[in-house]
């Protein structure tokens, strides 16, 4: 959690001025260009689930995917270089924050299309099953995605084929600038999952120990061949939807609630109460900061890609039309 937090705080700073809204110009000094969605306040979900994944397990993510990618084991230096759009990035600078992937650690990709990771996760889980492999897939998505068609299709498919798949709904109660409750019918994600034959469990997504214990159990059931499961993790988005978002649509009290539910602070308090020494916790934080500083130095030293490389290693869509 400390590594995710430090990474995203630094990435946010490097992206100031790099995302133009409402006719603004991009600031040429911005190191990171384009939209950056921070998961600050939600780190316990990524950390609590991914500690139970093996490197050979697979993962799909949403547009808010830095935490999932780090927790799955991606190299932080190459991740930062990716956000900076540089050659040494995990995707040679072509993915950026929102389409980062690292197949070497089973991270199949963040995704700019809400809900699009769910059917991809099904495909990956089906492939594991067909190939007789023992791994599982974890599929992270936001509460907004449950109101899109792919949610229904993916859960139904996963149930029918009893796929080794953990769906993880990170419920921060916001879908961009809209309160998700304002456009969600019925009792919510866990009931929808149960109706589609996927056993679901809700938990406090800001308590990393609760997330860890719940996902350990659900992942154990999946690995035992009992089929898909859904974890509904209630959490809080501390920052705006995207880096430049000033959150004019959100009550100050709601932001304050999100801040005071900080999962890192809660973990620190809990560990101190149980006897962990303060210097030990401070050391974790300072090591994370040091790692991030090294990642920034690595990203800055990496060259920008050659424009001639723009069309290499991307999907071929046929003759000419791209150009
Ligand atoms: C299919 C689709 N519709 C709309 C958007 C615009 N959009 C981007 S993120 C977002 C909100 C997503 O909310 P949620 O799934 O809860 O994830 P969160 O941002 O809260 O992590 C929307 C509507 C999109 N990217 N894709």
GROMACS .gro file of C-alpha atoms and ligand atoms in nm:
model
  349
    1UNK     CA    1   0.000   0.000   0.000
    2UNK     CA    2   0.286   0.236   0.080
    3UNK     CA    3   0.444   0.173  -0.259
    4UNK     CA    4   0.116   0.234  -0.443
    5UNK     CA    5   0.053   0.556  -0.250
    6UNK     CA    6   0.403   0.691  -0.307
    7UNK     CA    7   0.390   0.600  -0.676
    8UNK     CA    8   0.058   0.773  -0.736
    9UNK     CA    9   0.139   1.088  -0.537
   10UNK     CA   10   0.453   1.128  -0.748
   11UNK     CA   11   0.269   1.047  -1.070
   12UNK     CA   12   0.001   1.305  -0.992
   13UNK     CA   13   0.265   1.569  -0.941
   14UNK     CA   14   0.437   1.479  -1.267
   15UNK     CA   15   0.107   1.502  -1.452
   16UNK     CA   16   0.009   1.854  -1.341
   17UNK     CA   17  -0.084   2.050  -1.653
   18UNK     CA   18  -0.056   1.737  -1.867
   19UNK     CA   19  -0.428   1.684  -1.920
   20UNK     CA   20  -0.618   1.953  -2.108
   21UNK     CA   21  -0.984   2.008  -2.020
   22UNK     CA   22  -1.231   2.264  -2.150
   23UNK     CA   23  -1.001   2.408  -2.414
   24UNK     CA   24  -0.696   2.448  -2.188
   25UNK     CA   25  -0.350   2.400  -2.336
   26UNK     CA   26  -0.116   2.121  -2.225
   27UNK     CA   27   0.168   2.260  -2.016
   28UNK     CA   28   0.486   2.167  -2.208
   29UNK     CA   29   0.663   2.107  -1.875
   30UNK     CA   30   0.423   1.826  -1.779
   31UNK     CA   31   0.614   1.499  -1.764
   32UNK     CA   32   0.303   1.281  -1.787
   33UNK     CA   33   0.052   1.363  -2.060
   34UNK     CA   34  -0.311   1.257  -2.075
   35UNK     CA   35  -0.560   1.139  -1.816
   36UNK     CA   36  -0.430   0.994  -1.491
   37UNK     CA   37  -0.673   0.821  -1.254
   38UNK     CA   38  -0.527   0.778  -0.907
   39UNK     CA   39  -0.648   0.504  -0.674
   40UNK     CA   40  -0.544   0.699  -0.363
   41UNK     CA   41  -0.768   0.578  -0.079
   42UNK     CA   42  -0.832   0.242  -0.248
   43UNK     CA   43  -0.491   0.079  -0.201
   44UNK     CA   44  -0.614  -0.184   0.044
   45UNK     CA   45  -0.816  -0.357  -0.227
   46UNK     CA   46  -0.525  -0.405  -0.467
   47UNK     CA   47  -0.284  -0.504  -0.190
   48UNK     CA   48  -0.528  -0.726   0.001
   49UNK     CA   49  -0.634  -0.927  -0.306
   50UNK     CA   50  -0.306  -0.948  -0.494
   51UNK     CA   51  -0.107  -1.086  -0.202
   52UNK     CA   52  -0.296  -1.412  -0.264
   53UNK     CA   53  -0.211  -1.425  -0.634
   54UNK     CA   54   0.080  -1.612  -0.782
   55UNK     CA   55   0.287  -1.457  -1.057
   56UNK     CA   56   0.138  -1.710  -1.300
   57UNK     CA   57  -0.217  -1.598  -1.213
   58UNK     CA   58  -0.368  -1.334  -1.441
   59UNK     CA   59  -0.527  -0.995  -1.377
   60UNK     CA   60  -0.738  -0.745  -1.567
   61UNK     CA   61  -0.789  -0.389  -1.451
   62UNK     CA   62  -0.993  -0.074  -1.503
   63UNK     CA   63  -0.881   0.278  -1.597
   64UNK     CA   64  -0.765   0.315  -1.232
   65UNK     CA   65  -0.504   0.044  -1.252
   66UNK     CA   66  -0.168   0.157  -1.109
   67UNK     CA   67  -0.230  -0.017  -0.777
   68UNK     CA   68  -0.333  -0.346  -0.936
   69UNK     CA   69  -0.030  -0.341  -1.165
   70UNK     CA   70   0.215  -0.272  -0.884
   71UNK     CA   71   0.053  -0.524  -0.651
   72UNK     CA   72   0.074  -0.791  -0.922
   73UNK     CA   73   0.448  -0.742  -0.927
   74UNK     CA   74   0.525  -0.508  -1.217
   75UNK     CA   75   0.858  -0.324  -1.205
   76UNK     CA   76   0.792   0.024  -1.068
   77UNK     CA   77   1.067   0.185  -1.278
   78UNK     CA   78   0.924   0.050  -1.601
   79UNK     CA   79   0.575   0.150  -1.491
   80UNK     CA   80   0.684   0.509  -1.430
   81UNK     CA   81   0.864   0.514  -1.764
   82UNK     CA   82   0.539   0.396  -1.923
   83UNK     CA   83   0.345   0.681  -1.766
   84UNK     CA   84   0.615   0.920  -1.892
   85UNK     CA   85   0.564   0.775  -2.243
   86UNK     CA   86   0.924   0.654  -2.268
   87UNK     CA   87   1.101   0.372  -2.453
   88UNK     CA   88   1.175   0.169  -2.141
   89UNK     CA   89   0.814   0.166  -2.028
   90UNK     CA   90   0.632  -0.165  -1.988
   91UNK     CA   91   0.465  -0.095  -2.324
   92UNK     CA   92   0.741   0.116  -2.474
   93UNK     CA   93   0.542   0.430  -2.402
   94UNK     CA   94   0.237   0.335  -2.609
   95UNK     CA   95   0.004   0.238  -2.327
   96UNK     CA   96   0.047   0.515  -2.075
   97UNK     CA   97  -0.142   0.520  -1.747
   98UNK     CA   98  -0.475   0.397  -1.878
   99UNK     CA   99  -0.358   0.112  -2.102
  100UNK     CA  100  -0.062  -0.015  -1.907
  101UNK     CA  101  -0.001  -0.390  -1.925
  102UNK     CA  102   0.277  -0.623  -1.822
  103UNK     CA  103   0.226  -0.976  -1.945
  104UNK     CA  104   0.552  -1.085  -1.778
  105UNK     CA  105   0.372  -1.068  -1.441
  106UNK     CA  106   0.029  -1.174  -1.570
  107UNK     CA  107  -0.109  -0.820  -1.581
  108UNK     CA  108  -0.322  -0.826  -1.895
  109UNK     CA  109  -0.400  -0.458  -1.903
  110UNK     CA  110  -0.574  -0.154  -1.767
  111UNK     CA  111  -0.862  -0.043  -1.985
  112UNK     CA  112  -1.010   0.294  -2.079
  113UNK     CA  113  -1.350   0.145  -2.157
  114UNK     CA  114  -1.561   0.101  -1.844
  115UNK     CA  115  -1.645  -0.268  -1.797
  116UNK     CA  116  -1.430  -0.389  -2.086
  117UNK     CA  117  -1.195  -0.586  -1.862
  118UNK     CA  118  -1.470  -0.825  -1.751
  119UNK     CA  119  -1.512  -1.024  -2.074
  120UNK     CA  120  -1.134  -1.017  -2.124
  121UNK     CA  121  -1.098  -1.179  -1.782
  122UNK     CA  122  -1.351  -1.445  -1.887
  123UNK     CA  123  -1.150  -1.518  -2.199
  124UNK     CA  124  -0.832  -1.549  -1.997
  125UNK     CA  125  -0.998  -1.778  -1.741
  126UNK     CA  126  -1.151  -1.991  -2.015
  127UNK     CA  127  -0.809  -2.021  -2.177
  128UNK     CA  128  -0.654  -2.135  -1.847
  129UNK     CA  129  -0.923  -2.397  -1.814
  130UNK     CA  130  -0.892  -2.521  -2.173
  131UNK     CA  131  -0.515  -2.543  -2.136
  132UNK     CA  132  -0.551  -2.741  -1.814
  133UNK     CA  133  -0.357  -2.480  -1.618
  134UNK     CA  134  -0.408  -2.435  -1.247
  135UNK     CA  135  -0.406  -2.053  -1.229
  136UNK     CA  136  -0.689  -1.812  -1.166
  137UNK     CA  137  -0.783  -1.467  -1.296
  138UNK     CA  138  -0.859  -1.160  -1.084
  139UNK     CA  139  -1.074  -0.898  -1.254
  140UNK     CA  140  -1.088  -0.550  -1.099
  141UNK     CA  141  -1.360  -0.304  -1.196
  142UNK     CA  142  -1.544  -0.006  -1.048
  143UNK     CA  143  -1.903   0.018  -0.927
  144UNK     CA  144  -1.996   0.211  -1.243
  145UNK     CA  145  -1.920  -0.098  -1.451
  146UNK     CA  146  -2.203  -0.299  -1.296
  147UNK     CA  147  -2.451  -0.092  -1.497
  148UNK     CA  148  -2.296  -0.193  -1.828
  149UNK     CA  149  -2.381  -0.498  -2.037
  150UNK     CA  150  -2.038  -0.666  -2.013
  151UNK     CA  151  -2.095  -0.716  -1.639
  152UNK     CA  152  -2.398  -0.936  -1.704
  153UNK     CA  153  -2.236  -1.119  -1.993
  154UNK     CA  154  -1.916  -1.190  -1.803
  155UNK     CA  155  -2.076  -1.311  -1.482
  156UNK     CA  156  -2.322  -1.528  -1.669
  157UNK     CA  157  -2.044  -1.681  -1.880
  158UNK     CA  158  -1.819  -1.734  -1.580
  159UNK     CA  159  -2.100  -1.915  -1.398
  160UNK     CA  160  -2.200  -2.132  -1.693
  161UNK     CA  161  -1.841  -2.248  -1.749
  162UNK     CA  162  -1.749  -2.241  -1.376
  163UNK     CA  163  -1.440  -2.038  -1.456
  164UNK     CA  164  -1.153  -1.987  -1.210
  165UNK     CA  165  -1.224  -1.616  -1.179
  166UNK     CA  166  -1.242  -1.366  -0.894
  167UNK     CA  167  -1.444  -1.057  -0.983
  168UNK     CA  168  -1.345  -0.762  -0.763
  169UNK     CA  169  -1.581  -0.466  -0.755
  170UNK     CA  170  -1.401  -0.165  -0.609
  171UNK     CA  171  -1.702   0.030  -0.492
  172UNK     CA  172  -1.597   0.390  -0.427
  173UNK     CA  173  -1.959   0.505  -0.480
  174UNK     CA  174  -1.862   0.739  -0.761
  175UNK     CA  175  -1.872   0.695  -1.136
  176UNK     CA  176  -1.672   0.989  -1.261
  177UNK     CA  177  -1.882   1.292  -1.155
  178UNK     CA  178  -2.199   1.095  -1.077
  179UNK     CA  179  -2.296   0.922  -0.756
  180UNK     CA  180  -2.336   0.557  -0.865
  181UNK     CA  181  -2.640   0.512  -0.640
  182UNK     CA  182  -2.826   0.770  -0.847
  183UNK     CA  183  -2.838   0.536  -1.148
  184UNK     CA  184  -2.824   0.188  -0.999
  185UNK     CA  185  -3.146  -0.010  -0.970
  186UNK     CA  186  -3.203  -0.274  -0.706
  187UNK     CA  187  -2.993  -0.382  -0.411
  188UNK     CA  188  -2.651  -0.365  -0.577
  189UNK     CA  189  -2.362  -0.567  -0.705
  190UNK     CA  190  -2.357  -0.860  -0.461
  191UNK     CA  191  -2.726  -0.936  -0.522
  192UNK     CA  192  -2.677  -0.906  -0.897
  193UNK     CA  193  -2.387  -1.150  -0.881
  194UNK     CA  194  -2.584  -1.398  -0.671
  195UNK     CA  195  -2.871  -1.377  -0.921
  196UNK     CA  196  -2.626  -1.475  -1.194
  197UNK     CA  197  -2.500  -1.772  -0.995
  198UNK     CA  198  -2.179  -1.614  -0.872
  199UNK     CA  199  -2.148  -1.623  -0.492
  200UNK     CA  200  -2.053  -1.278  -0.365
  201UNK     CA  201  -1.929  -1.124  -0.045
  202UNK     CA  202  -1.914  -0.759   0.060
  203UNK     CA  203  -1.637  -0.630   0.284
  204UNK     CA  204  -1.475  -0.317   0.421
  205UNK     CA  205  -1.238  -0.239   0.137
  206UNK     CA  206  -1.040   0.012   0.341
  207UNK     CA  207  -0.927  -0.247   0.595
  208UNK     CA  208  -0.646  -0.436   0.426
  209UNK     CA  209  -0.663  -0.723   0.673
  210UNK     CA  210  -1.033  -0.773   0.608
  211UNK     CA  211  -0.979  -0.759   0.232
  212UNK     CA  212  -0.693  -1.004   0.263
  213UNK     CA  213  -0.884  -1.251   0.480
  214UNK     CA  214  -1.195  -1.236   0.261
  215UNK     CA  215  -1.009  -1.271  -0.065
  216UNK     CA  216  -0.792  -1.552   0.074
  217UNK     CA  217  -1.110  -1.748   0.143
  218UNK     CA  218  -1.274  -1.670  -0.192
  219UNK     CA  219  -0.955  -1.742  -0.387
  220UNK     CA  220  -0.919  -2.070  -0.195
  221UNK     CA  221  -1.267  -2.171  -0.311
  222UNK     CA  222  -1.186  -2.077  -0.669
  223UNK     CA  223  -0.860  -2.272  -0.663
  224UNK     CA  224  -1.053  -2.570  -0.523
  225UNK     CA  225  -1.258  -2.572  -0.845
  226UNK     CA  226  -1.578  -2.429  -0.701
  227UNK     CA  227  -1.617  -2.173  -0.981
  228UNK     CA  228  -1.620  -1.794  -0.988
  229UNK     CA  229  -1.662  -1.566  -0.688
  230UNK     CA  230  -1.722  -1.192  -0.650
  231UNK     CA  231  -1.565  -0.968  -0.388
  232UNK     CA  232  -1.747  -0.640  -0.329
  233UNK     CA  233  -1.501  -0.406  -0.157
  234UNK     CA  234  -1.648  -0.085  -0.019
  235UNK     CA  235  -1.387   0.185  -0.044
  236UNK     CA  236  -1.341   0.559  -0.096
  237UNK     CA  237  -1.200   0.768  -0.377
  238UNK     CA  238  -0.996   1.040  -0.210
  239UNK     CA  239  -0.897   1.237  -0.520
  240UNK     CA  240  -1.100   1.359  -0.815
  241UNK     CA  241  -1.203   1.118  -1.087
  242UNK     CA  242  -0.906   1.221  -1.297
  243UNK     CA  243  -0.597   1.429  -1.225
  244UNK     CA  244  -0.743   1.766  -1.330
  245UNK     CA  245  -1.081   1.713  -1.158
  246UNK     CA  246  -1.152   1.977  -0.891
  247UNK     CA  247  -1.458   1.782  -0.760
  248UNK     CA  248  -1.701   2.075  -0.765
  249UNK     CA  249  -1.985   1.819  -0.773
  250UNK     CA  250  -1.889   1.659  -0.441
  251UNK     CA  251  -1.970   1.766  -0.083
  252UNK     CA  252  -1.676   1.864   0.135
  253UNK     CA  253  -1.811   1.622   0.396
  254UNK     CA  254  -1.786   1.331   0.152
  255UNK     CA  255  -1.425   1.417   0.072
  256UNK     CA  256  -1.352   1.447   0.442
  257UNK     CA  257  -1.511   1.105   0.504
  258UNK     CA  258  -1.291   0.955   0.234
  259UNK     CA  259  -0.979   1.113   0.385
  260UNK     CA  260  -1.057   0.994   0.734
  261UNK     CA  261  -1.107   0.636   0.611
  262UNK     CA  262  -0.750   0.628   0.474
  263UNK     CA  263  -0.651   0.259   0.456
  264UNK     CA  264  -0.281   0.331   0.514
  265UNK     CA  265  -0.355   0.524   0.831
  266UNK     CA  266  -0.586   0.249   0.950
  267UNK     CA  267  -0.324  -0.018   0.889
  268UNK     CA  268  -0.061   0.191   1.066
  269UNK     CA  269  -0.286   0.243   1.370
  270UNK     CA  270  -0.374  -0.125   1.384
  271UNK     CA  271  -0.010  -0.235   1.359
  272UNK     CA  272   0.104   0.014   1.625
  273UNK     CA  273  -0.168  -0.108   1.860
  274UNK     CA  274  -0.045  -0.463   1.810
  275UNK     CA  275   0.313  -0.380   1.891
  276UNK     CA  276   0.485  -0.297   1.562
  277UNK     CA  277   0.743  -0.028   1.633
  278UNK     CA  278   0.700   0.315   1.473
  279UNK     CA  279   1.050   0.316   1.312
  280UNK     CA  280   0.964  -0.008   1.133
  281UNK     CA  281   0.658   0.155   0.976
  282UNK     CA  282   0.853   0.471   0.893
  283UNK     CA  283   1.114   0.255   0.723
  284UNK     CA  284   0.847   0.104   0.495
  285UNK     CA  285   0.736   0.455   0.394
  286UNK     CA  286   1.085   0.584   0.332
  287UNK     CA  287   1.181   0.277   0.128
  288UNK     CA  288   0.871   0.333  -0.086
  289UNK     CA  289   0.967   0.698  -0.142
  290UNK     CA  290   1.321   0.600  -0.232
  291UNK     CA  291   1.194   0.343  -0.481
  292UNK     CA  292   0.968   0.605  -0.641
  293UNK     CA  293   1.253   0.857  -0.666
  294UNK     CA  294   1.459   0.594  -0.845
  295UNK     CA  295   1.165   0.518  -1.074
  296UNK     CA  296   1.133   0.886  -1.169
  297UNK     CA  297   1.507   0.911  -1.237
  298UNK     CA  298   1.482   0.596  -1.452
  299UNK     CA  299   1.184   0.735  -1.645
  300UNK     CA  300   1.351   1.071  -1.704
  301UNK     CA  301   1.667   0.904  -1.831
  302UNK     CA  302   1.474   0.688  -2.076
  303UNK     CA  303   1.444   0.832  -2.429
  304UNK     CA  304   1.116   0.920  -2.595
  305UNK     CA  305   1.022   0.659  -2.856
  306UNK     CA  306   1.118   0.717  -3.217
  307UNK     CA  307   0.807   0.839  -3.405
  308UNK     CA  308   0.883   0.574  -3.667
  309UNK     CA  309   0.802   0.313  -3.402
  310UNK     CA  310   0.447   0.444  -3.361
  311UNK     CA  311   0.291   0.158  -3.556
  312UNK     CA  312   0.512  -0.127  -3.443
  313UNK     CA  313   0.386  -0.372  -3.181
  314UNK     CA  314   0.029  -0.246  -3.214
  315UNK     CA  315  -0.264  -0.436  -3.354
  316UNK     CA  316  -0.275  -0.452  -3.731
  317UNK     CA  317  -0.615  -0.343  -3.851
  318UNK     CA  318  -0.558  -0.407  -4.219
  319UNK     CA  319  -0.426  -0.213  -4.510
  320UNK     CA  320  -0.361   0.157  -4.499
  321UNK     CA  321  -0.653   0.293  -4.302
  322UNK     CA  322  -0.443   0.380  -3.996
  323UNK     CA  323  -0.206   0.593  -4.198
  324LIG     C1  324  -1.816   0.256  -2.187
  324LIG     C2  325  -1.770   0.382  -2.123
  324LIG     N1  326  -1.861   0.474  -2.084
  324LIG     C3  327  -1.821   0.589  -2.026
  324LIG     C4  328  -1.689   0.615  -2.008
  324LIG     C5  329  -1.643   0.744  -1.940
  324LIG     N2  330  -1.600   0.711  -1.804
  324LIG     C6  331  -1.470   0.690  -1.776
  324LIG     S1  332  -1.447   0.643  -1.618
  324LIG     C7  333  -1.611   0.653  -1.585
  324LIG     C8  334  -1.665   0.621  -1.448
  324LIG     C9  335  -1.635   0.484  -1.405
  324LIG     O1  336  -1.679   0.463  -1.272
  324LIG     P1  337  -1.641   0.331  -1.199
  324LIG     O2  338  -1.657   0.215  -1.290
  324LIG     O3  339  -1.717   0.330  -1.072
  324LIG     O4  340  -1.486   0.345  -1.170
  324LIG     P2  341  -1.409   0.456  -1.086
  324LIG     O5  342  -1.377   0.568  -1.181
  324LIG     O6  343  -1.496   0.499  -0.974
  324LIG     O7  344  -1.285   0.388  -1.040
  324LIG    C10  345  -1.682   0.690  -1.698
  324LIG    C11  346  -1.828   0.707  -1.702
  324LIG    C12  347  -1.596   0.519  -2.051
  324LIG     N3  348  -1.465   0.536  -2.036
  324LIG     N4  349  -1.638   0.402  -2.106
   0.00000   0.00000   0.00000
